[in-house]
CSV table of C-alpha atoms in Angstrom, one decimal:
chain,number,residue,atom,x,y,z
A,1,UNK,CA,-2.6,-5.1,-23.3
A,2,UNK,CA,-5.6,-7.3,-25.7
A,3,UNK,CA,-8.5,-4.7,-26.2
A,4,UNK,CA,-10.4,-7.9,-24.9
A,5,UNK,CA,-13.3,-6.5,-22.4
A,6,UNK,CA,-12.8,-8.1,-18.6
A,7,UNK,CA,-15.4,-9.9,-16.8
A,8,UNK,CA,-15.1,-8.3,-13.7
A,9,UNK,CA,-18.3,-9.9,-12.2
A,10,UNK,CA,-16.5,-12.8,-10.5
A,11,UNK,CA,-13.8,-11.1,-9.0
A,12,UNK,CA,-14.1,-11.2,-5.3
A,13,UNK,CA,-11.5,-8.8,-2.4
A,14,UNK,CA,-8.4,-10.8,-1.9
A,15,UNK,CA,-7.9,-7.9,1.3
A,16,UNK,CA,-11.2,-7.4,3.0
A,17,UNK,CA,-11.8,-5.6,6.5
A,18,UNK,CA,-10.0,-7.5,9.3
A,19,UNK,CA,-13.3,-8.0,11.6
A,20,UNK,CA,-14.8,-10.7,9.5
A,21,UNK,CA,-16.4,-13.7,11.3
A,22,UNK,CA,-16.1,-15.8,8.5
A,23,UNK,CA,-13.2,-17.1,6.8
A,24,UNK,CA,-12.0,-14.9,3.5
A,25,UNK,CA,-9.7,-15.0,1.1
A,26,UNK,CA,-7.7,-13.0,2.2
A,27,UNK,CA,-6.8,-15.6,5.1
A,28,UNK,CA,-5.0,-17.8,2.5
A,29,UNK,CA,-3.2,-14.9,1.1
A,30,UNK,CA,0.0,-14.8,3.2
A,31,UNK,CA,-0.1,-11.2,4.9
A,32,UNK,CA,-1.3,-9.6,7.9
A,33,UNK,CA,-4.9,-11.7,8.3
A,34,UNK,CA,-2.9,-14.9,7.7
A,35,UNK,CA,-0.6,-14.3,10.8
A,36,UNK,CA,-3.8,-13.8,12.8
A,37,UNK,CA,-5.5,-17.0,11.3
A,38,UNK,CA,-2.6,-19.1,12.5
A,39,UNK,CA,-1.5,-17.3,15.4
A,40,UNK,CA,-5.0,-17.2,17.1
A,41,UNK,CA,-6.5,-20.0,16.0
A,42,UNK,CA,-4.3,-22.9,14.9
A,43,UNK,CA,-1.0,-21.9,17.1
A,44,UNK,CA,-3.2,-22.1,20.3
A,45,UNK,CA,-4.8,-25.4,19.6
A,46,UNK,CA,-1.8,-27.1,17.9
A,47,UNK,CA,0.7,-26.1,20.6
A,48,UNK,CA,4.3,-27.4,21.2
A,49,UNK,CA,7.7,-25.4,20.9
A,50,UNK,CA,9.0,-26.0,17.1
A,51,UNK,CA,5.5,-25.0,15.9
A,52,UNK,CA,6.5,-21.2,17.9
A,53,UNK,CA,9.5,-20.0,15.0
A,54,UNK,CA,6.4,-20.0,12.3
A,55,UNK,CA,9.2,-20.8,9.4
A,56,UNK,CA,8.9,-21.9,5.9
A,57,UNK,CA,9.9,-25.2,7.5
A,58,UNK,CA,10.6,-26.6,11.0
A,59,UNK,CA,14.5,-28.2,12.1
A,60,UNK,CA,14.5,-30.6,13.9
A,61,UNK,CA,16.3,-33.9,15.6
A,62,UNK,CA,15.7,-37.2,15.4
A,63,UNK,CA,17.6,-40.0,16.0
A,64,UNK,CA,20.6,-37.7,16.4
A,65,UNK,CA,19.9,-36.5,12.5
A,66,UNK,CA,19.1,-32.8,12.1
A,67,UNK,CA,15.9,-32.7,9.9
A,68,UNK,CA,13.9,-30.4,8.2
A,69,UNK,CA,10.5,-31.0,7.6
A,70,UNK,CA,7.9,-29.2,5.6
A,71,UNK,CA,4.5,-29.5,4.3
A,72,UNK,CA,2.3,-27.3,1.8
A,73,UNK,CA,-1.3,-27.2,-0.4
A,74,UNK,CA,-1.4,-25.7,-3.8
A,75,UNK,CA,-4.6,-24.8,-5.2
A,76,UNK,CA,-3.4,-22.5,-8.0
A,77,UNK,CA,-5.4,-21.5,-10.7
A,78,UNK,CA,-5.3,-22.2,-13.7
A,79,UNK,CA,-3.7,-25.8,-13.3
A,80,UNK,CA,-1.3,-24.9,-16.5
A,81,UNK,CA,0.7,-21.8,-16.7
A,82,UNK,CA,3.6,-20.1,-19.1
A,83,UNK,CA,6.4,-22.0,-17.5
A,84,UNK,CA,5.1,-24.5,-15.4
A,85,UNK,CA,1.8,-26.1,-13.9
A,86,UNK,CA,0.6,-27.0,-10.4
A,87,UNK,CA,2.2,-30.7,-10.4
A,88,UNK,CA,5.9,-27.9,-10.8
A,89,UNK,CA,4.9,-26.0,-7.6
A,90,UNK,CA,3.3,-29.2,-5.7
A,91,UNK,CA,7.4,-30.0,-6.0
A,92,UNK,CA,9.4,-26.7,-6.1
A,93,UNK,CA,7.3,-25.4,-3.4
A,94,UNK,CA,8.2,-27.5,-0.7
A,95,UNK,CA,11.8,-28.4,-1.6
A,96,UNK,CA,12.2,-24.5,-1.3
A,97,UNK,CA,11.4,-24.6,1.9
A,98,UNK,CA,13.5,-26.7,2.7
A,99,UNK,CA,16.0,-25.3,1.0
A,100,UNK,CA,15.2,-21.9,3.0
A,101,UNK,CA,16.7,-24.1,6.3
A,102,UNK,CA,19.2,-25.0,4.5
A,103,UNK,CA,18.5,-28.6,4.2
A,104,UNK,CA,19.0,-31.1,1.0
A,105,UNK,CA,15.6,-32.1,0.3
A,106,UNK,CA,15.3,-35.8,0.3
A,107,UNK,CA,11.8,-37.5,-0.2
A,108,UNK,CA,8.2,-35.8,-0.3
A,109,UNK,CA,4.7,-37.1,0.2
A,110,UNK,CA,2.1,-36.2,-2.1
A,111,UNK,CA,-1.7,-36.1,-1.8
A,112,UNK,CA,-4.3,-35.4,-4.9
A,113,UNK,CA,-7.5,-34.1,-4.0
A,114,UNK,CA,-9.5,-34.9,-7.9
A,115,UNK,CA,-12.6,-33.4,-8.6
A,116,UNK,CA,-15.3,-36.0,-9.8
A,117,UNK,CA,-15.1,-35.1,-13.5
A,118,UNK,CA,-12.0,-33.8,-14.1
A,119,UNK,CA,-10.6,-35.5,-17.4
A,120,UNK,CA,-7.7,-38.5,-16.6
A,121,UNK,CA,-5.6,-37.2,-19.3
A,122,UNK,CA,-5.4,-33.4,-17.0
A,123,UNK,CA,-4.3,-36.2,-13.9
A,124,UNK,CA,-1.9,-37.6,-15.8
A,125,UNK,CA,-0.5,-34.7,-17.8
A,126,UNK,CA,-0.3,-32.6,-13.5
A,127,UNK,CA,1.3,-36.3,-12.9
A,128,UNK,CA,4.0,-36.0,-14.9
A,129,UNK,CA,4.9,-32.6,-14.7
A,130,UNK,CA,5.5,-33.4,-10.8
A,131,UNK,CA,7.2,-36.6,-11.7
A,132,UNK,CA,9.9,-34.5,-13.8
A,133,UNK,CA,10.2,-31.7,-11.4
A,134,UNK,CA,10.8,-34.3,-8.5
A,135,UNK,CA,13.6,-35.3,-10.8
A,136,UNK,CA,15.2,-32.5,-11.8
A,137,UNK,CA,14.8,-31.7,-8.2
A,138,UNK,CA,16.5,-34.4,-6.9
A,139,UNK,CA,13.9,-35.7,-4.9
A,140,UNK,CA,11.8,-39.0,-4.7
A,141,UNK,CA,8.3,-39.0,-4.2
A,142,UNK,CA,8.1,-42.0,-1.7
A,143,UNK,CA,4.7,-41.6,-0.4
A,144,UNK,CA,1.3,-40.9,-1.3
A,145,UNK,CA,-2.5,-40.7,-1.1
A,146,UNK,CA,-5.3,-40.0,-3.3
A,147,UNK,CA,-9.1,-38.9,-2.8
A,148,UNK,CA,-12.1,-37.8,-4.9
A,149,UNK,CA,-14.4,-34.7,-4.1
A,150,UNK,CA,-18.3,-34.3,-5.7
A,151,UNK,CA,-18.6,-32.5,-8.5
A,152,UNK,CA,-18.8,-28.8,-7.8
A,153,UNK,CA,-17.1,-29.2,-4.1
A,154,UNK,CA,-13.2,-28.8,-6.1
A,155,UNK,CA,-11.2,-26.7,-8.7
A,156,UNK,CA,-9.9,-30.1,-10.8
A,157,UNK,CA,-7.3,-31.0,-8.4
A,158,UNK,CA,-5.4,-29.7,-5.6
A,159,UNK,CA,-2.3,-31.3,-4.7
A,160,UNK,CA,-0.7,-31.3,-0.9
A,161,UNK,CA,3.0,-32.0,-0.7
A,162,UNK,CA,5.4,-32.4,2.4
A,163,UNK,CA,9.2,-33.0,2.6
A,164,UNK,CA,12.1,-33.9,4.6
A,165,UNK,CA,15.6,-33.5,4.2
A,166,UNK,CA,19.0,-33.5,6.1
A,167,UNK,CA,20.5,-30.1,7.8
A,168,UNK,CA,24.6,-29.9,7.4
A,169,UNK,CA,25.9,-29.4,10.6
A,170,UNK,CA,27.0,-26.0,11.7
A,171,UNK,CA,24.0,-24.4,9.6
A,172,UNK,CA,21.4,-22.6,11.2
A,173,UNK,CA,19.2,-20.2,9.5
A,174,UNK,CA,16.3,-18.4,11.6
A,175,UNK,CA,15.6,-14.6,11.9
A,176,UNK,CA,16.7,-14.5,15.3
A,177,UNK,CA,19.9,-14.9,14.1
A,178,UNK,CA,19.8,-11.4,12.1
A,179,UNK,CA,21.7,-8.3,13.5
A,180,UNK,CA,22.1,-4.9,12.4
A,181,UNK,CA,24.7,-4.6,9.8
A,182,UNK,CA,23.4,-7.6,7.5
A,183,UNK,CA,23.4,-7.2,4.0
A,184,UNK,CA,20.1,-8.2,2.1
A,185,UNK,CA,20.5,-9.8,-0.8
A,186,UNK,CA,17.8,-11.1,-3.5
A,187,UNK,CA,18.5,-13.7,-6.1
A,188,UNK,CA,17.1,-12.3,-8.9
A,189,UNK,CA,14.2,-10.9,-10.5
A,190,UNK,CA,11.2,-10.7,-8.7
A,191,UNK,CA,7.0,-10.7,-9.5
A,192,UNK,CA,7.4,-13.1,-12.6
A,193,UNK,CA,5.0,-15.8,-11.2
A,194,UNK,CA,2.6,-13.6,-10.2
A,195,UNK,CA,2.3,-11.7,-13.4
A,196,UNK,CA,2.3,-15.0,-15.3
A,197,UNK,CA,-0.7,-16.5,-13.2
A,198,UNK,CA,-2.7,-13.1,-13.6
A,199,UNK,CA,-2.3,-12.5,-17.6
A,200,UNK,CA,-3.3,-16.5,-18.2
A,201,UNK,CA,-6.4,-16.3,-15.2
A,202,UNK,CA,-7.7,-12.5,-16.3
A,203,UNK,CA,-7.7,-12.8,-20.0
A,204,UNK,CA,-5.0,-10.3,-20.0
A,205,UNK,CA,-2.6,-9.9,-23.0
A,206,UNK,CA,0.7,-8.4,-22.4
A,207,UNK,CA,2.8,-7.5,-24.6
A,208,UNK,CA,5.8,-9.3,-23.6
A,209,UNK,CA,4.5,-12.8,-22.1
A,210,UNK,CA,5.7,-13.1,-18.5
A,211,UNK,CA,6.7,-17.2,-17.6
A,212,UNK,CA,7.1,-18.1,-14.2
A,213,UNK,CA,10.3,-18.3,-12.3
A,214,UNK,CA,8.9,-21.5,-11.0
A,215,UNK,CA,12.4,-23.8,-10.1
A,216,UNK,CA,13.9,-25.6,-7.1
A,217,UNK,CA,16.5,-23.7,-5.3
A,218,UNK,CA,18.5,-26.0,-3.2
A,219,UNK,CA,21.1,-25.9,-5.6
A,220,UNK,CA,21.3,-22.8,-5.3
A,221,UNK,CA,21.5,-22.7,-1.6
A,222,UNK,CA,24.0,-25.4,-1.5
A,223,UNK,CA,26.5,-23.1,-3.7
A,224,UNK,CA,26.0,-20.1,-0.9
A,225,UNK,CA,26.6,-22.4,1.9
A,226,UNK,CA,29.5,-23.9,0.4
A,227,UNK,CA,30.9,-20.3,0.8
A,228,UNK,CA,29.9,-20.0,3.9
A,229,UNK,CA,27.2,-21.9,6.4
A,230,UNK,CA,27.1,-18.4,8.8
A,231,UNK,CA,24.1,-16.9,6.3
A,232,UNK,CA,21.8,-15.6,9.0
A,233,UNK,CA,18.5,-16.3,7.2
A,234,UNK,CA,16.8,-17.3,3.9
A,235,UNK,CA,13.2,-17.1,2.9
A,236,UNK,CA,11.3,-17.8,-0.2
A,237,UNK,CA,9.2,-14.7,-1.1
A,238,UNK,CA,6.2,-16.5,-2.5
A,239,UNK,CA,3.0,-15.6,-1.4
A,240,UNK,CA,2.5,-11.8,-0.4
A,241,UNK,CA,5.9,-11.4,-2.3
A,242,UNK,CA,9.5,-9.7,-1.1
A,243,UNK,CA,7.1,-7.4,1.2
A,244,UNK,CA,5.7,-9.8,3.4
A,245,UNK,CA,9.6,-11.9,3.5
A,246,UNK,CA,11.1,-9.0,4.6
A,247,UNK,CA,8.0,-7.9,7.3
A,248,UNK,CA,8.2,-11.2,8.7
A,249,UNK,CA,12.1,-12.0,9.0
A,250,UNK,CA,12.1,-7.8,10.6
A,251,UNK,CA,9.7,-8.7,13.3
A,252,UNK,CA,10.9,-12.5,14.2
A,253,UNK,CA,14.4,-10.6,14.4
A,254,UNK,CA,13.6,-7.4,16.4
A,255,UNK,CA,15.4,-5.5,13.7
A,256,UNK,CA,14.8,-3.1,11.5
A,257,UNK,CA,15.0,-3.3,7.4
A,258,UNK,CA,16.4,-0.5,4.9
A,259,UNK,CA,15.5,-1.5,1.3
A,260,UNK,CA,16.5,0.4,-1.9
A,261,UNK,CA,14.2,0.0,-4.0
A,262,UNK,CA,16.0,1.1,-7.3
A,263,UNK,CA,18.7,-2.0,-6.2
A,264,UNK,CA,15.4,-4.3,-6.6
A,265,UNK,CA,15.6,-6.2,-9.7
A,266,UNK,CA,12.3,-6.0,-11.6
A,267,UNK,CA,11.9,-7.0,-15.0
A,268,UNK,CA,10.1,-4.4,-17.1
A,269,UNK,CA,7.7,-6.8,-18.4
A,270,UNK,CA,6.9,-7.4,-14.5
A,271,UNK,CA,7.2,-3.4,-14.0
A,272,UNK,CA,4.7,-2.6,-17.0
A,273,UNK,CA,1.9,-4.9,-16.1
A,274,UNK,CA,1.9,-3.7,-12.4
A,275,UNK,CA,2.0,-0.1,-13.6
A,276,UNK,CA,-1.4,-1.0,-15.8
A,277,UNK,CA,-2.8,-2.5,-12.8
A,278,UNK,CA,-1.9,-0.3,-10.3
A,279,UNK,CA,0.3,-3.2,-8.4
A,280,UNK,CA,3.5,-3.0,-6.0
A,281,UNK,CA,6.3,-5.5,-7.6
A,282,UNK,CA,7.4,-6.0,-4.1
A,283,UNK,CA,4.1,-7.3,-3.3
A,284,UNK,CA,3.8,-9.8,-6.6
A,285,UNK,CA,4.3,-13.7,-5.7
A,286,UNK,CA,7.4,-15.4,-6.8
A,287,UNK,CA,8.5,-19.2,-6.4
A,288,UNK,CA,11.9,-19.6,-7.6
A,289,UNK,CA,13.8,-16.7,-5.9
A,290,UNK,CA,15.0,-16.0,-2.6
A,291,UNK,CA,16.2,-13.3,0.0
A,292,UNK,CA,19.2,-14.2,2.3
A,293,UNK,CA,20.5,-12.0,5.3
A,294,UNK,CA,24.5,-12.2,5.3
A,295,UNK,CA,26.9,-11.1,7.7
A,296,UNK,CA,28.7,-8.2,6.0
A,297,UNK,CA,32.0,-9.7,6.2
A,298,UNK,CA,30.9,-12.4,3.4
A,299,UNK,CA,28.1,-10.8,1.6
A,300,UNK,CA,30.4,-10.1,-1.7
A,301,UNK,CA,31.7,-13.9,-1.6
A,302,UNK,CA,28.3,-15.0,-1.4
A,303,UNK,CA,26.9,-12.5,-4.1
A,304,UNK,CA,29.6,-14.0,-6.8
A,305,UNK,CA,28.7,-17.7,-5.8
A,306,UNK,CA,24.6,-16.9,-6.5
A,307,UNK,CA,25.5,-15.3,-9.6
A,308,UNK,CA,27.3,-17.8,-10.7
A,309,UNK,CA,24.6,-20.2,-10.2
A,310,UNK,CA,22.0,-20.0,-13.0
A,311,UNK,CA,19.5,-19.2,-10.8
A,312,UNK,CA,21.2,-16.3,-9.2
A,313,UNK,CA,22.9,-14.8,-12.5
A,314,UNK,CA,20.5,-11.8,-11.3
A,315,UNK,CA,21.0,-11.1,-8.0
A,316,UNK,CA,21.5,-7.9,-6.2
A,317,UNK,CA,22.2,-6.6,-2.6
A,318,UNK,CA,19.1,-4.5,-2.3
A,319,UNK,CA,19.2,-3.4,1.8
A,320,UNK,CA,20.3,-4.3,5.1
A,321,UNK,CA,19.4,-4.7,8.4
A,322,UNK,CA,19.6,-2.0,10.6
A,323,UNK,CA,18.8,-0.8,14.3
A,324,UNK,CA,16.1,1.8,14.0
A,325,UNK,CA,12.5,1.4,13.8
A,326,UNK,CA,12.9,-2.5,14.6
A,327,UNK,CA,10.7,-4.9,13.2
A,328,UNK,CA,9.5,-2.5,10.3
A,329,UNK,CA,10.7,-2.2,6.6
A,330,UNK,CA,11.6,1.0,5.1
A,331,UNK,CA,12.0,1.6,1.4
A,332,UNK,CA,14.2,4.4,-0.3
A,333,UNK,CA,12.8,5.7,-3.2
A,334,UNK,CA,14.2,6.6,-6.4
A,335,UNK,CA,13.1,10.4,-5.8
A,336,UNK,CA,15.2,10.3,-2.3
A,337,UNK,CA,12.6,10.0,0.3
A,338,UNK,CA,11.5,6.8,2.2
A,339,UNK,CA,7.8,4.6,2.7
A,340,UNK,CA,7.2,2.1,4.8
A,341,UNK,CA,6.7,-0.9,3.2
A,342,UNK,CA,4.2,-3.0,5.7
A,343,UNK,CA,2.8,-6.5,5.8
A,344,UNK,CA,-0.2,-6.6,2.9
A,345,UNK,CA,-3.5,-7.3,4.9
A,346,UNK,CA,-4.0,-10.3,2.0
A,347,UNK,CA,-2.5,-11.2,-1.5
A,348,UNK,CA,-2.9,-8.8,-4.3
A,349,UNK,CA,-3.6,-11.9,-6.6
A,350,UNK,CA,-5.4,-14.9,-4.5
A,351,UNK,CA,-4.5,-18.5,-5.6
A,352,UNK,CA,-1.4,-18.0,-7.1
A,353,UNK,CA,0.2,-21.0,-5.4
């Protein structure tokens, strides 16, 4: 690390006490007091069936089409990061989850919420960087909306994105489909957008820079489907990390989860800076890598398609599903004994998508 002094003054809890009457941050932080935002105060009110799975996107039919539909804000901080900006994320993010339902992303919306004040060439430079990733995405931006904030009442621009895209028939990926006996397997190194948001927002200087695995993975789901369309269940661990994936996909199934945690693929750059800061790599956001649940009887055909992929030249079985202590994760150590590996109250690292 710099020997650059920290300004520690502005740093506020991302995990506060759970009794607050007021919204926190922890609220937008994926974990535990997320589930309760939504589940007591926007399930309730919202209502209707497809909103009950809670996935990263919702399947659906229309017009005898199976769809996949998905929506997401980003609000990351700062707008420009080592390997990719907001306009990346506004893009990867949500074709991601589609991907994670196993749908070919098609066309996306996308609303810019500008700060009065925020310099035109930062618009255009976010602009283009979503452009490209659209591209490389395979996606057309078709629709869109724009609006303008007072000074003071922003962060220079957030950026809302949602997506639809066609499910291939005879694919069906929700938890419920998990049983004991499935083989977890991750795609490839995890905390690396995490790390890379908190050296460029702290002032921290590391000796290794960490870049964001920031990328669209529906190529890379494609390539596992193509071996076989029974996987059980996909999720992108972004927010709250391979933790809160693996706490939500155990409860939604009723199952529970045995991870070994020296199987995990951590970088050591990723390793070194959570050691300094006293952070969990499995609780680190990521936004270009996944975790599926496979049936046993195809989880090595499916492990040599992902690593042939270049996204998934990393990847690693690293547990499986199980039937005891059902909807809980368990973590082997590397000394032999086990932790439970729970659902993080917040995000270690708020804003980092």
């Amino acid at each position: 690390m710099s020997d650059t002094a920290l300004d520690i003054t502005g740093w506020t809890c991302p995990a506060p006490l759970r009794d607050q009457p007021r919204v926190v941050m922890g609220h937008g932080g994926g974990g535990a007091l997320s589930a309760e935002l939504v589940r007591h105060v926007f399930a309730p009110a919202y209502g209707g069936g497809l909103l009950a799975d809670l996935g990263d996107s919702a399947a659906l039919t229309l017009g005898g089409a199976r769809l996949a539909f998905s929506t997401d804000s980003y609000v990351v901080r700062p707008l420009f990061f080592p390997g990719g900006s907001i306009g990346d994320l506004a893009v990867n993010g949500t074709v991601n989850d589609l991907a994670m339902s196993g749908a070919r992303a098609a066309y996306l919306s996308c609303a810019f919420i500008l700060e009065e004040g925020v310099e035109l060439s930062v618009v255009g430079r976010v602009a283009e960087a979503l452009g490209a990733a659209a591209r490389a995405a395979g996606v057309e931006v078709a629709t869109g909306d724009t609006k303008v904030v007072e000074a003071g009442h922003g962060d220079g621009i957030y950026i809302n994105t949602a997506g639809i895209g066609l499910v291939p028939e005879g694919v069906d990926l929700r938890p419920q489909r998990v049983v004991p006996g499935d083989v977890v397997i991750v795609s490839g190194e995890i905390g690396l957008h995490g790390v890379a948001i908190m050296s460029v927002r702290e002032g921290l200087g590391f000796d290794v820079e960490t870049v964001s695995d920031c990328a669209p993975l529906g190529g890379l789901v494609q390539a596992m489907l193509a071996v076989t369309p029974d996987l059980h269940v996909l999720r992108d661990p972004t927010r709250g990390g391979l933790a809160a994936a693996l706490n939500e996909i155990a409860a939604a199934s009723g199952t529970g989860v045995v991870l070994n945690e020296g199987r995990v693929p951590v970088p050591d750059a990723v390793a070194n800076a959570c050691a300094i800061l006293g952070l969990d790599p499995l609780y680190v956001a990521n936004e270009g890598k996944l975790v599926a649940f496979v049936p046993r009887e195809h989880a090595d055909a499916v492990l040599d398609a992902m690593r042939a992929h270049p996204l998934g030249r990393h990847a690693a079985v690293v547990g499986e599903a199980v039937e005891a202590h059902p909807g809980m994760v368990v973590a082997r150590t590397g000394l032999g004994g086990t932790r439970v590996v729970d659902l993080p109250i917040g995000e270690q690292l708020p804003r980092i998508c």
